Tab-separated table of C-alpha atoms in Angstrom:
chain	number	residue	atom	x	y	z
P	163	UNK	CA	78.388	-26.135	-105.306
P	164	UNK	CA	81.014	-28.024	-103.310
P	165	UNK	CA	84.480	-26.758	-104.289
P	166	UNK	CA	88.004	-27.704	-103.247
P	167	UNK	CA	91.456	-26.432	-104.100
P	168	UNK	CA	94.154	-29.066	-103.801
P	169	UNK	CA	97.057	-27.787	-101.727
P	170	UNK	CA	99.939	-29.840	-103.017
P	171	UNK	CA	102.557	-27.697	-101.319
P	172	UNK	CA	102.337	-24.765	-103.731
P	173	UNK	CA	100.260	-22.599	-101.407
P	174	UNK	CA	103.114	-21.807	-99.062
P	175	UNK	CA	101.176	-18.942	-97.483
P	176	UNK	CA	97.488	-19.878	-97.714
P	177	UNK	CA	96.640	-16.673	-95.860
P	178	UNK	CA	97.630	-14.445	-98.787
P	179	UNK	CA	94.937	-11.913	-99.766
P	180	UNK	CA	95.560	-12.463	-103.494
P	181	UNK	CA	96.177	-15.465	-105.671
P	182	UNK	CA	94.825	-18.919	-106.341
P	183	UNK	CA	94.279	-19.533	-102.617
P	184	UNK	CA	91.499	-16.924	-102.651
P	185	UNK	CA	89.249	-19.207	-104.709
P	186	UNK	CA	88.581	-21.167	-101.525
P	187	UNK	CA	87.125	-18.127	-99.772
P	188	UNK	CA	85.442	-16.692	-102.866
P	189	UNK	CA	83.570	-19.949	-103.528
P	190	UNK	CA	83.081	-21.028	-99.930
P	191	UNK	CA	85.161	-24.128	-100.505
P	192	UNK	CA	87.905	-26.104	-98.858
P	193	UNK	CA	91.692	-26.219	-99.145
P	194	UNK	CA	92.460	-29.951	-99.126
P	195	UNK	CA	95.612	-32.046	-99.116
P	196	UNK	CA	96.072	-34.543	-101.958
P	197	UNK	CA	95.610	-37.381	-99.460
P	198	UNK	CA	92.042	-36.173	-98.857
P	199	UNK	CA	91.233	-37.220	-102.451
P	200	UNK	CA	92.732	-40.713	-102.258
P	201	UNK	CA	89.565	-42.600	-103.207
P	202	UNK	CA	86.904	-42.259	-105.899
P	203	UNK	CA	84.294	-41.568	-103.201
P	204	UNK	CA	86.430	-38.785	-101.705
P	205	UNK	CA	86.802	-37.147	-105.116
P	206	UNK	CA	83.098	-37.509	-105.890
P	207	UNK	CA	82.168	-35.502	-102.766
P	208	UNK	CA	83.067	-32.345	-104.703
P	209	UNK	CA	81.457	-30.682	-107.687
P	210	UNK	CA	84.751	-28.979	-108.588
P	211	UNK	CA	88.331	-30.043	-107.886
P	212	UNK	CA	90.776	-27.231	-108.667
P	213	UNK	CA	94.486	-27.990	-109.136
P	214	UNK	CA	97.441	-25.774	-110.040
P	215	UNK	CA	99.033	-27.255	-113.160
P	216	UNK	CA	102.774	-27.719	-112.670
P	217	UNK	CA	105.242	-30.594	-113.079
P	218	UNK	CA	104.892	-31.557	-109.406
P	219	UNK	CA	101.150	-32.133	-109.898
P	220	UNK	CA	101.184	-34.151	-113.129
P	221	UNK	CA	100.760	-37.484	-111.342
P	222	UNK	CA	98.110	-36.073	-108.997
P	223	UNK	CA	96.083	-34.744	-111.935
P	224	UNK	CA	96.154	-38.114	-113.694
P	225	UNK	CA	95.308	-39.977	-110.465
P	226	UNK	CA	92.288	-37.780	-109.746
P	227	UNK	CA	91.007	-38.152	-113.308
P	228	UNK	CA	91.442	-41.942	-113.080
P	229	UNK	CA	89.512	-42.028	-109.795
P	230	UNK	CA	86.679	-39.951	-111.238
P	231	UNK	CA	86.502	-41.273	-114.785
P	232	UNK	CA	85.086	-39.111	-117.562
P	233	UNK	CA	81.398	-39.537	-116.735
P	234	UNK	CA	81.553	-38.145	-113.191
P	235	UNK	CA	79.603	-35.049	-112.177
P	236	UNK	CA	82.785	-33.701	-110.561
P	237	UNK	CA	84.732	-31.317	-112.783
P	238	UNK	CA	88.514	-30.949	-112.737
P	239	UNK	CA	89.814	-27.411	-113.270
P	240	UNK	CA	93.494	-26.701	-113.871
P	241	UNK	CA	94.988	-23.263	-113.233
P	242	UNK	CA	97.875	-22.619	-115.594
P	243	UNK	CA	100.828	-20.643	-114.320
P	244	UNK	CA	101.398	-17.206	-115.777
P	245	UNK	CA	103.962	-16.739	-118.521
P	246	UNK	CA	105.024	-13.715	-116.474
P	247	UNK	CA	105.789	-15.854	-113.419
P	248	UNK	CA	109.265	-15.109	-112.083
P	249	UNK	CA	109.970	-18.821	-111.653
P	250	UNK	CA	111.260	-20.548	-114.785
P	251	UNK	CA	108.764	-22.887	-116.400
P	252	UNK	CA	110.169	-26.389	-116.458
P	253	UNK	CA	107.075	-28.263	-117.610
P	254	UNK	CA	107.965	-30.662	-120.416
P	255	UNK	CA	105.708	-29.975	-123.422
P	256	UNK	CA	104.375	-33.529	-123.727
P	257	UNK	CA	103.784	-33.790	-119.969
P	258	UNK	CA	101.951	-30.447	-119.980
P	259	UNK	CA	99.715	-31.515	-122.861
P	260	UNK	CA	98.995	-34.838	-121.125
P	261	UNK	CA	98.133	-33.104	-117.841
P	262	UNK	CA	95.865	-30.608	-119.581
P	263	UNK	CA	94.090	-33.433	-121.392
P	264	UNK	CA	92.883	-34.690	-117.995
P	265	UNK	CA	91.039	-31.436	-117.180
P	266	UNK	CA	87.474	-30.464	-117.879
P	267	UNK	CA	88.429	-26.779	-117.860
P	268	UNK	CA	91.703	-24.879	-118.229
P	269	UNK	CA	92.038	-21.375	-116.776
P	270	UNK	CA	94.761	-18.745	-116.782
P	271	UNK	CA	94.917	-15.308	-115.214
P	272	UNK	CA	95.805	-13.141	-118.207
P	273	UNK	CA	95.357	-12.963	-121.964
P	274	UNK	CA	99.015	-13.582	-122.873
P	275	UNK	CA	99.053	-16.732	-120.746
P	276	UNK	CA	95.788	-17.896	-122.327
P	277	UNK	CA	97.249	-17.523	-125.830
P	278	UNK	CA	100.505	-19.221	-124.829
P	279	UNK	CA	98.795	-22.311	-123.396
P	280	UNK	CA	96.205	-22.525	-126.163
P	281	UNK	CA	99.060	-22.754	-128.672
P	282	UNK	CA	100.904	-25.312	-126.546
P	283	UNK	CA	97.966	-27.584	-125.733
P	284	UNK	CA	95.623	-27.129	-128.677
P	285	UNK	CA	92.785	-26.653	-126.154
P	286	UNK	CA	90.622	-23.706	-125.201
P	287	UNK	CA	91.915	-21.858	-122.143
P	288	UNK	CA	89.638	-19.420	-120.311
P	289	UNK	CA	90.894	-16.110	-118.927
P	290	UNK	CA	89.926	-16.074	-115.265
P	291	UNK	CA	92.053	-13.945	-112.934
P	292	UNK	CA	92.409	-15.100	-109.349
P	293	UNK	CA	90.216	-13.239	-106.868
P	294	UNK	CA	91.566	-10.777	-104.324
P	295	UNK	CA	90.237	-10.074	-100.847
P	296	UNK	CA	90.124	-6.280	-100.985
P	297	UNK	CA	89.383	-5.907	-97.266
P	298	UNK	CA	92.526	-7.821	-96.345
P	299	UNK	CA	94.582	-5.990	-98.969
P	300	UNK	CA	93.443	-2.678	-97.523
P	301	UNK	CA	94.174	-3.819	-93.955
P	302	UNK	CA	97.679	-4.997	-94.904
P	303	UNK	CA	98.372	-1.772	-96.782
P	304	UNK	CA	97.173	0.329	-93.841
P	305	UNK	CA	99.397	-1.654	-91.482
P	306	UNK	CA	102.461	-1.207	-93.698
P	307	UNK	CA	103.023	2.429	-92.810
P	308	UNK	CA	102.926	5.687	-94.770
P	309	UNK	CA	101.288	5.748	-98.178
P	310	UNK	CA	104.616	6.271	-99.913
P	311	UNK	CA	105.710	2.788	-98.790
P	312	UNK	CA	102.730	1.047	-100.374
P	313	UNK	CA	102.033	-0.242	-103.844
P	314	UNK	CA	98.396	-0.903	-104.748
């Protein structure tokens, strides 16, 4: 399977051991810039195109779907931001529903977020937590000092 995660500026620290960025390593894929998917042929190189659903990506999501069409073998997956995210959600309801309509699969990291977005979009949302690189987590924790200073 050829997988890519679109880095549209949301992965400010792609080296993080946890979070959506870890899908690239877990699936042996690529972190690509939106410009790398500027043509239908570029999009069709992948079996899965994974995008974080947020207001900044609404146009990108629609553009990629338009380039692929609905009969393509490439699947578009949208990761929905957690309802527990510390950043305020500013996604307009109609824009969110329109963006989600462009996806083949919607995923969220926890059950409360799944229920929230299922109610908002009227679509099935799958609970799929982001992977974590346990080796890197352990290495970072060990480098942080005494055990009392760490949270695991």
